[in-house]
Amino acid sequence: MQLSPSLTQLIEALRCLPGIGPKSAQRIAFHLLERDRHGGTQLGQALTRAMAQIGHCQTCRTFCEAPQCDICLSVKRQDNRILCVVESPTDVLAIEQTGQYQGQYFVLMGHLSPLDGIGPKEIGLDVLEARLAERLFDEVILATNPTVEGETTAHFVAELCHKYHVTPSRIAHGMPVGGELDLVDGMTLKHAFSGRRAIARDQE
Amino acid sequence: MQLSPSLTQLIEALRCLPGIGPKSAQRIAFHLLERDRHGGTQLGQALTRAMAQIGHCQTCRTFCEAPQCDICLSVKRQDNRILCVVESPTDVLAIEQTGQYQGQYFVLMGHLSPLDGIGPKEIGLDVLEARLAERLFDEVILATNPTVEGETTAHFVAELCHKYHVTPSRIAHGMPVGGELDLVDGMTLKHAFSGRRAIARDQE
């Protein structure tokens, strides 16, 4: 049996979604056609619009429809003279949700990975360097992922900071809150020990 | 942090996909924006087109862009004078993949479910009755699912067949091939016993 051309194309196109194979794609296509055409149409329009209109903030490189994002435009955050370097826009989201950080961001949109042809320029380090040269920041927090590539990238950016006399700092690595000591990997435990902090005497 | 309006809309729209909650929707949206804009755009277009253009075959009610589907137009299949009644277009696909059946189909697009307000008319039994009245078939195979609603629907369609002197038949229920006797449910085992068949002596 030949499926109709639009249906075949839809099933094929659905496979661009992460984790969706041919069977799931078929199930989703039939689900939308049978039960949620309105939702399917809205998703189609939202996708078309989002893919065409969402670009990158000129200053921090996060996803943004305007030339600059709200965070970069905030005068209050500019006054704090602190920059946080992350790998992806989802990291910005995660940090913003903690409500603890009130500085600006720089989103690398990846990490250094010379074997894949991703060098400093591909992750926007030239843009970052230009911002550092403007002497806008007192501190740069390196919040790349604690992976080999993330560490390498953090190291590279730290060197860049030293060049422009800005203090680089790295987010703490250690036991995740609620984690269990015997279930955590050795590397994390090693970081947790080497990064230990003295406990101050309670004020009475 | 406020996400840009197009991004918020995309994340919201992605939730129409089966099994996608807010976290997965966000992950998919960022994945498409970061790594597969081309795929996202194509999916958007495919969805918009499919939702607008795919209708139902006038004869068998399966999904189809033309007024009639290829199977209903096939003269060879019409000549076989046999009709298979199924609940959904995916069932047609599954049966066609076996390559065993060479008759026509009728797709109910659901099953009788009076509590949900789904009566004979909602599942196209008036259309089916009109086809039966034309005396085009010698046999109607009832291939609805072996659930309570599927059995009720099969029973109802069987009555309709008797009214027009067409032989209704029900697909066999029993042990799935490759299944294990001790893992199968009691109802299936009951069907497997009551539906047992004599084994003919080998021809020597």
Short mmCIF file of C-alpha atoms in Angstrom, two decimals:
data_model
loop_
_atom_site.label_atom_id
_atom_site.label_comp_id
_atom_site.label_asym_id
_atom_site.label_seq_id
_atom_site.Cartn_x
_atom_site.Cartn_y
_atom_site.Cartn_z
CA MET A 1 0.00 0.00 0.00
CA GLN A 2 1.30 3.42 -0.98
CA LEU A 3 0.74 6.14 1.60
CA SER A 4 -0.32 9.48 0.15
CA PRO A 5 2.64 11.77 -0.73
CA SER A 6 1.90 14.40 1.95
CA LEU A 7 1.68 11.67 4.59
CA THR A 8 4.95 10.07 3.47
CA GLN A 9 6.65 13.47 3.58
CA LEU A 10 5.24 14.20 7.04
CA ILE A 11 6.47 10.86 8.43
CA GLU A 12 9.90 11.48 6.88
CA ALA A 13 10.05 15.07 8.23
CA LEU A 14 9.05 14.01 11.76
CA ARG A 15 12.28 12.03 11.99
CA CYS A 16 14.25 15.26 12.49
CA LEU A 17 12.89 15.25 16.06
CA PRO A 18 15.41 13.83 18.52
CA GLY A 19 14.76 10.18 19.41
CA ILE A 20 12.01 9.66 16.83
CA GLY A 21 12.49 6.64 14.56
CA PRO A 22 10.33 5.48 11.62
CA LYS A 23 7.72 3.70 13.81
CA SER A 24 7.27 6.63 16.21
CA ALA A 25 7.12 9.07 13.29
CA GLN A 26 4.28 7.06 11.76
CA ARG A 27 2.45 6.86 15.09
CA ILE A 28 2.76 10.65 15.60
CA ALA A 29 1.59 11.43 12.05
CA PHE A 30 -1.52 9.25 12.40
CA HIS A 31 -2.20 10.60 15.89
CA LEU A 32 -2.19 14.19 14.63
CA LEU A 33 -4.33 13.38 11.58
CA GLU A 34 -6.84 11.33 13.55
CA ARG A 35 -7.08 13.32 16.75
CA ASP A 36 -5.40 16.71 16.68
CA ARG A 37 -5.39 18.43 13.30
CA HIS A 38 -5.69 21.83 14.95
CA GLY A 39 -2.62 21.14 17.08
CA GLY A 40 -0.74 19.83 14.05
CA THR A 41 -1.54 22.94 12.02
CA GLN A 42 -0.49 25.22 14.89
CA LEU A 43 2.74 23.28 15.34
CA GLY A 44 3.45 23.58 11.61
CA GLN A 45 3.02 27.35 11.73
CA ALA A 46 5.00 27.72 14.97
CA LEU A 47 7.89 25.71 13.52
CA THR A 48 7.99 27.65 10.27
CA ARG A 49 7.89 30.96 12.11
CA ALA A 50 10.41 30.02 14.81
CA MET A 51 12.97 28.59 12.37
CA ALA A 52 12.78 31.73 10.21
CA GLN A 53 12.59 34.42 12.88
CA ILE A 54 14.73 33.29 15.81
CA GLY A 55 18.30 34.48 15.42
CA HIS A 56 21.09 35.18 17.87
CA CYS A 57 21.60 38.14 20.21
CA GLN A 58 24.46 40.26 18.79
CA THR A 59 25.98 40.68 22.22
CA CYS A 60 25.64 37.32 23.98
CA ARG A 61 24.73 34.96 21.09
CA THR A 62 21.69 33.42 22.82
CA PHE A 63 18.46 32.80 20.86
CA CYS A 64 16.62 36.04 20.30
CA GLU A 65 14.24 37.60 17.78
CA ALA A 66 15.44 41.17 18.31
CA PRO A 67 19.05 42.29 17.62
CA GLN A 68 19.75 42.14 21.38
CA CYS A 69 18.16 40.05 24.15
CA ASP A 70 16.44 41.43 27.26
CA ILE A 71 19.30 40.39 29.54
CA CYS A 72 21.94 42.21 27.48
CA LEU A 73 19.74 45.32 27.34
CA SER A 74 19.24 45.42 31.13
CA VAL A 75 21.18 48.37 32.58
CA LYS A 76 21.06 46.83 36.06
CA ARG A 77 22.85 43.74 34.84
CA GLN A 78 25.41 45.82 32.93
CA ASP A 79 26.18 47.67 36.16
CA ASN A 80 27.04 44.41 37.93
CA ARG A 81 30.11 44.04 35.68
CA ILE A 82 30.02 40.24 35.75
CA LEU A 83 29.83 37.81 32.82
CA CYS A 84 28.90 34.14 32.81
CA VAL A 85 30.13 31.98 29.91
CA VAL A 86 27.92 28.96 29.08
CA GLU A 87 27.73 26.43 26.26
CA SER A 88 24.09 26.72 25.24
CA PRO A 89 20.91 28.84 25.64
CA THR A 90 19.37 26.08 27.82
CA ASP A 91 22.17 26.68 30.32
CA VAL A 92 21.14 30.36 30.51
CA LEU A 93 17.59 29.19 31.22
CA ALA A 94 18.74 26.82 33.98
CA ILE A 95 20.87 29.52 35.65
CA GLU A 96 18.12 32.13 35.37
CA GLN A 97 15.70 29.74 37.05
CA THR A 98 17.87 29.69 40.18
CA GLY A 99 17.32 33.46 40.48
CA GLN A 100 20.81 33.79 42.06
CA TYR A 101 22.76 35.34 39.21
CA GLN A 102 22.25 38.97 38.19
CA GLY A 103 25.02 39.47 35.62
CA GLN A 104 25.27 39.09 31.88
CA TYR A 105 25.88 35.99 29.77
CA PHE A 106 27.93 34.85 26.83
CA VAL A 107 26.64 31.77 25.02
CA LEU A 108 29.30 29.82 23.11
CA MET A 109 26.69 27.68 21.24
CA GLY A 110 29.01 24.68 21.66
CA HIS A 111 32.49 23.97 22.98
CA LEU A 112 36.00 23.72 21.55
CA SER A 113 36.35 20.47 19.63
CA PRO A 114 39.28 20.69 17.19
CA LEU A 115 38.63 17.17 15.84
CA ASP A 116 35.17 18.28 14.66
CA GLY A 117 36.61 21.48 13.20
CA ILE A 118 35.20 23.61 16.02
CA GLY A 119 37.85 26.16 16.93
CA PRO A 120 37.74 29.46 18.90
CA LYS A 121 36.06 31.36 16.08
CA GLU A 122 33.22 28.82 15.67
CA ILE A 123 32.19 29.32 19.30
CA GLY A 124 32.39 33.10 19.04
CA LEU A 125 35.55 33.65 21.11
CA ASP A 126 36.47 36.55 18.82
CA VAL A 127 33.23 38.27 19.84
CA LEU A 128 33.94 37.46 23.50
CA GLU A 129 37.48 38.81 23.20
CA ALA A 130 36.15 42.08 21.79
CA ARG A 131 33.81 42.39 24.78
CA LEU A 132 36.61 41.65 27.24
CA ALA A 133 38.75 44.30 25.55
CA GLU A 134 36.05 46.88 26.29
CA ARG A 135 36.78 46.41 30.05
CA LEU A 136 33.09 45.95 30.89
CA PHE A 137 33.62 43.16 33.41
CA ASP A 138 35.43 42.58 36.69
CA GLU A 139 34.81 38.84 36.75
CA VAL A 140 34.06 36.12 34.20
CA ILE A 141 32.37 32.99 35.59
CA LEU A 142 33.15 29.94 33.46
CA ALA A 143 30.06 27.73 33.57
CA THR A 144 30.83 25.34 30.71
CA ASN A 145 29.94 21.67 31.33
CA PRO A 146 32.31 19.59 33.47
CA THR A 147 33.30 17.41 30.47
CA VAL A 148 36.69 17.16 28.76
CA GLU A 149 35.61 19.61 26.04
CA GLY A 150 33.94 21.92 28.55
CA GLU A 151 37.09 22.03 30.72
CA THR A 152 39.32 22.70 27.71
CA THR A 153 37.00 25.51 26.63
CA ALA A 154 36.97 26.95 30.17
CA HIS A 155 40.79 26.84 30.25
CA PHE A 156 41.01 28.62 26.89
CA VAL A 157 38.58 31.35 27.95
CA ALA A 158 40.43 31.77 31.28
CA GLU A 159 43.66 32.52 29.35
CA LEU A 160 41.74 35.11 27.34
CA CYS A 161 40.53 36.73 30.59
CA HIS A 162 44.06 36.93 32.00
CA LYS A 163 45.15 38.67 28.82
CA TYR A 164 42.63 41.46 29.48
CA HIS A 165 43.18 41.53 33.27
CA VAL A 166 39.72 40.19 34.10
CA THR A 167 39.41 37.61 36.93
CA PRO A 168 38.14 34.29 35.57
CA SER A 169 36.40 31.88 37.98
CA ARG A 170 35.08 28.35 37.52
CA ILE A 171 31.78 27.10 38.98
CA ALA A 172 32.30 24.63 41.85
CA HIS A 173 32.37 20.89 41.16
CA GLY A 174 31.41 18.46 43.90
CA MET A 175 28.57 16.41 45.31
CA PRO A 176 25.18 17.28 43.83
CA VAL A 177 22.68 18.25 46.54
CA GLY A 178 20.61 15.19 47.50
CA GLY A 179 23.20 12.85 45.98
CA GLU A 180 24.61 9.83 47.78
CA LEU A 181 28.32 9.47 48.38
CA ASP A 182 28.52 5.81 47.36
CA LEU A 183 26.64 6.38 44.11
CA VAL A 184 28.66 9.33 42.85
CA ASP A 185 31.55 8.77 40.41
CA GLY A 186 35.20 8.96 41.54
CA MET A 187 35.99 12.13 39.61
CA THR A 188 33.18 14.04 41.29
CA LEU A 189 34.26 12.75 44.71
CA LYS A 190 37.84 13.83 43.97
CA HIS A 191 36.60 17.34 43.12
CA ALA A 192 34.42 17.35 46.26
CA PHE A 193 37.49 16.61 48.43
CA SER A 194 39.94 18.96 46.71
CA GLY A 195 37.35 21.74 46.74
CA ARG A 196 36.47 21.34 50.45
CA ARG A 197 35.88 24.47 52.49
CA ALA A 198 36.59 25.25 56.13
CA ILE A 199 33.50 25.49 58.30
CA ALA A 200 33.42 28.72 60.26
CA ARG A 201 32.61 28.61 63.97
CA ASP A 202 28.98 29.57 64.70
CA GLN A 203 28.62 33.12 65.99
CA GLU A 204 27.22 33.04 69.50
CA MET B 1 14.26 35.26 31.83
CA GLN B 2 11.60 35.70 29.21
CA LEU B 3 11.95 33.43 26.17
CA SER B 4 11.24 35.11 22.85
CA PRO B 5 7.54 34.89 21.80
CA SER B 6 8.18 32.59 18.78
CA LEU B 7 10.16 30.22 20.99
CA THR B 8 7.47 30.18 23.70
CA GLN B 9 4.84 29.45 21.05
CA LEU B 10 6.93 26.67 19.53
CA ILE B 11 7.45 24.99 22.91
CA GLU B 12 3.72 25.26 23.63
CA ALA B 13 2.80 23.90 20.17
CA LEU B 14 5.18 20.92 20.46
CA ARG B 15 3.09 19.65 23.36
CA CYS B 16 0.42 18.45 20.90
CA LEU B 17 2.77 15.56 20.08
CA PRO B 18 1.85 12.39 21.98
CA GLY B 19 3.97 11.83 25.09
CA ILE B 20 5.72 15.22 24.97
CA GLY B 21 5.60 17.21 28.20
CA PRO B 22 6.95 20.74 28.88
CA LYS B 23 10.56 19.61 29.47
CA SER B 24 10.74 17.46 26.31
CA ALA B 25 9.09 20.22 24.29
CA GLN B 26 11.77 22.66 25.42
CA ARG B 27 14.53 20.16 24.64
CA ILE B 28 13.13 19.53 21.13
CA ALA B 29 12.74 23.25 20.40
CA PHE B 30 16.35 24.00 21.38
CA HIS B 31 17.62 20.94 19.53
CA LEU B 32 15.96 22.08 16.28
CA LEU B 33 17.12 25.69 16.68
CA GLU B 34 20.70 24.73 17.55
CA ARG B 35 21.26 21.79 15.26
CA ASP B 36 18.59 21.23 12.64
CA ARG B 37 16.90 24.38 11.40
CA HIS B 38 16.52 22.90 7.94
CA GLY B 39 14.75 19.84 9.37
CA GLY B 40 12.55 22.06 11.53
CA THR B 41 11.52 24.20 8.57
CA GLN B 42 10.75 21.13 6.47
CA LEU B 43 8.73 19.61 9.30
CA GLY B 44 6.78 22.86 9.64
CA GLN B 45 5.90 22.85 5.96
CA ALA B 46 5.10 19.12 5.89
CA LEU B 47 2.76 19.51 8.88
CA THR B 48 0.94 22.51 7.45
CA ARG B 49 0.50 20.76 4.11
CA ALA B 50 -0.52 17.38 5.52
CA MET B 51 -3.06 18.80 7.96
CA ALA B 52 -4.67 20.86 5.19
CA GLN B 53 -4.57 18.39 2.32
CA ILE B 54 -5.09 14.92 3.76
CA GLY B 55 -8.75 14.03 3.86
CA HIS B 56 -10.64 10.75 3.82
CA CYS B 57 -11.31 8.34 0.94
CA GLN B 58 -15.01 8.66 0.03
CA THR B 59 -15.34 4.90 -0.28
CA CYS B 60 -13.32 3.42 2.60
CA ARG B 61 -12.69 6.47 4.85
CA THR B 62 -8.92 5.91 5.13
CA PHE B 63 -6.52 8.88 4.89
CA CYS B 64 -6.18 10.02 1.31
CA GLU B 65 -5.45 13.21 -0.64
CA ALA B 66 -7.55 12.25 -3.68
CA PRO B 67 -11.33 11.61 -3.50
CA GLN B 68 -10.64 7.86 -3.57
CA CYS B 69 -7.62 5.85 -2.39
CA ASP B 70 -5.53 3.53 -4.58
CA ILE B 71 -6.94 0.39 -2.96
CA CYS B 72 -10.56 1.39 -3.58
CA LEU B 73 -9.73 2.26 -7.22
CA SER B 74 -8.06 -1.12 -7.86
CA VAL B 75 -10.28 -3.19 -10.20
CA LYS B 76 -8.49 -6.39 -9.17
CA ARG B 77 -9.43 -5.83 -5.56
CA GLN B 78 -13.02 -4.96 -6.46
CA ASP B 79 -13.24 -8.28 -8.34
CA ASN B 80 -12.31 -10.20 -5.18
CA ARG B 81 -15.65 -9.16 -3.59
CA ILE B 82 -14.25 -9.16 -0.08
CA LEU B 83 -14.24 -6.34 2.48
CA CYS B 84 -12.18 -5.96 5.64
CA VAL B 85 -13.50 -3.67 8.39
CA VAL B 86 -10.81 -2.10 10.61
CA GLU B 87 -10.72 0.63 13.24
CA SER B 88 -7.95 2.87 11.93
CA PRO B 89 -5.73 3.58 8.88
CA THR B 90 -2.72 2.12 10.73
CA ASP B 91 -4.58 -1.21 10.78
CA VAL B 92 -4.84 -1.07 6.96
CA LEU B 93 -1.08 -0.48 6.85
CA ALA B 94 -0.38 -3.45 9.14
CA ILE B 95 -2.60 -5.78 7.11
CA GLU B 96 -1.16 -4.58 3.80
CA GLN B 97 2.35 -5.28 5.09
CA THR B 98 1.49 -8.99 5.48
CA GLY B 99 0.81 -9.12 1.72
CA GLN B 100 -1.86 -11.79 2.36
CA TYR B 101 -5.05 -9.83 1.84
CA GLN B 102 -6.17 -8.72 -1.61
CA GLY B 103 -9.62 -7.30 -0.94
CA GLN B 104 -10.96 -3.86 -0.07
CA TYR B 105 -11.17 -2.09 3.29
CA PHE B 106 -13.56 -0.05 5.31
CA VAL B 107 -11.99 2.14 8.02
CA LEU B 108 -14.29 3.02 10.91
CA MET B 109 -11.90 5.68 12.30
CA GLY B 110 -12.78 4.52 15.81
CA HIS B 111 -15.15 2.08 17.47
CA LEU B 112 -18.64 2.17 18.97
CA SER B 113 -18.49 3.86 22.36
CA PRO B 114 -21.93 5.13 23.37
CA LEU B 115 -20.65 6.63 26.63
CA ASP B 116 -18.36 8.94 24.61
CA GLY B 117 -21.20 9.76 22.22
CA ILE B 118 -19.73 7.62 19.43
CA GLY B 119 -22.63 5.80 17.77
CA PRO B 120 -23.00 3.98 14.42
CA LYS B 121 -23.11 7.22 12.42
CA GLU B 122 -19.88 8.61 13.94
CA ILE B 123 -17.94 5.56 12.76
CA GLY B 124 -19.49 5.71 9.26
CA LEU B 125 -21.74 2.67 9.54
CA ASP B 126 -24.31 4.46 7.36
CA VAL B 127 -21.70 4.63 4.58
CA LEU B 128 -20.82 0.96 5.17
CA GLU B 129 -24.51 -0.03 5.05
CA ALA B 130 -24.92 1.75 1.70
CA ARG B 131 -21.97 -0.24 0.34
CA LEU B 132 -23.36 -3.53 1.65
CA ALA B 133 -26.70 -2.72 0.02
CA GLU B 134 -24.95 -2.50 -3.35
CA ARG B 135 -24.19 -6.26 -3.09
CA LEU B 136 -20.51 -5.74 -3.94
CA PHE B 137 -19.17 -8.27 -1.41
CA ASP B 138 -19.49 -11.97 -0.65
CA GLU B 139 -17.66 -11.77 2.68
CA VAL B 140 -16.92 -9.10 5.26
CA ILE B 141 -13.92 -9.78 7.53
CA LEU B 142 -14.28 -8.04 10.89
CA ALA B 143 -10.78 -7.04 11.96
CA THR B 144 -11.59 -4.61 14.77
CA ASN B 145 -9.37 -4.84 17.86
CA PRO B 146 -10.03 -7.66 20.36
CA THR B 147 -11.15 -5.19 23.05
CA VAL B 148 -14.63 -4.79 24.55
CA GLU B 149 -15.42 -1.88 22.22
CA GLY B 150 -13.89 -3.68 19.22
CA GLU B 151 -15.97 -6.81 19.90
CA THR B 152 -19.16 -4.76 20.31
CA THR B 153 -18.45 -2.97 17.05
CA ALA B 154 -17.75 -6.29 15.27
CA HIS B 155 -21.02 -7.69 16.60
CA PHE B 156 -22.94 -4.65 15.37
CA VAL B 157 -21.38 -4.81 11.88
CA ALA B 158 -22.04 -8.57 11.73
CA GLU B 159 -25.76 -7.90 12.26
CA LEU B 160 -25.63 -5.37 9.44
CA CYS B 161 -24.02 -7.99 7.16
CA HIS B 162 -26.73 -10.56 7.94
CA LYS B 163 -29.36 -7.97 7.01
CA TYR B 164 -27.87 -7.76 3.51
CA HIS B 165 -27.10 -11.48 3.19
CA VAL B 166 -23.33 -11.04 3.25
CA THR B 167 -21.25 -13.55 5.28
CA PRO B 168 -19.43 -11.81 8.16
CA SER B 169 -16.30 -13.41 9.60
CA ARG B 170 -14.09 -12.50 12.55
CA ILE B 171 -10.28 -12.71 12.49
CA ALA B 172 -8.95 -15.56 14.66
CA HIS B 173 -7.94 -14.93 18.26
CA GLY B 174 -5.37 -17.13 19.93
CA MET B 175 -1.71 -17.46 20.78
CA PRO B 176 0.51 -14.85 19.07
CA VAL B 177 3.27 -16.52 17.04
CA GLY B 178 6.45 -16.67 19.13
CA GLY B 179 4.45 -16.14 22.35
CA GLU B 180 4.85 -18.32 25.43
CA LEU B 181 1.89 -20.19 26.89
CA ASP B 182 2.64 -19.30 30.49
CA LEU B 183 3.02 -15.59 29.74
CA VAL B 184 -0.17 -15.14 27.76
CA ASP B 185 -3.36 -13.88 29.47
CA GLY B 186 -6.24 -16.20 30.35
CA MET B 187 -8.68 -14.70 27.84
CA THR B 188 -6.28 -15.30 24.95
CA LEU B 189 -5.66 -18.87 26.11
CA LYS B 190 -9.42 -19.44 26.34
CA HIS B 191 -9.78 -18.21 22.73
CA ALA B 192 -6.84 -20.39 21.66
CA PHE B 193 -8.55 -23.49 23.08
CA SER B 194 -12.07 -22.78 21.86
CA GLY B 195 -10.74 -21.90 18.42
CA ARG B 196 -8.59 -25.05 18.08
CA ARG B 197 -8.48 -26.77 14.70
CA ALA B 198 -8.13 -30.44 13.77
CA ILE B 199 -4.73 -31.36 12.28
CA ALA B 200 -5.10 -33.16 8.98
CA ARG B 201 -3.07 -36.34 8.37
CA ASP B 202 0.04 -35.69 6.27
CA GLN B 203 -0.38 -36.73 2.64
CA GLU B 204 2.11 -39.49 1.84
#
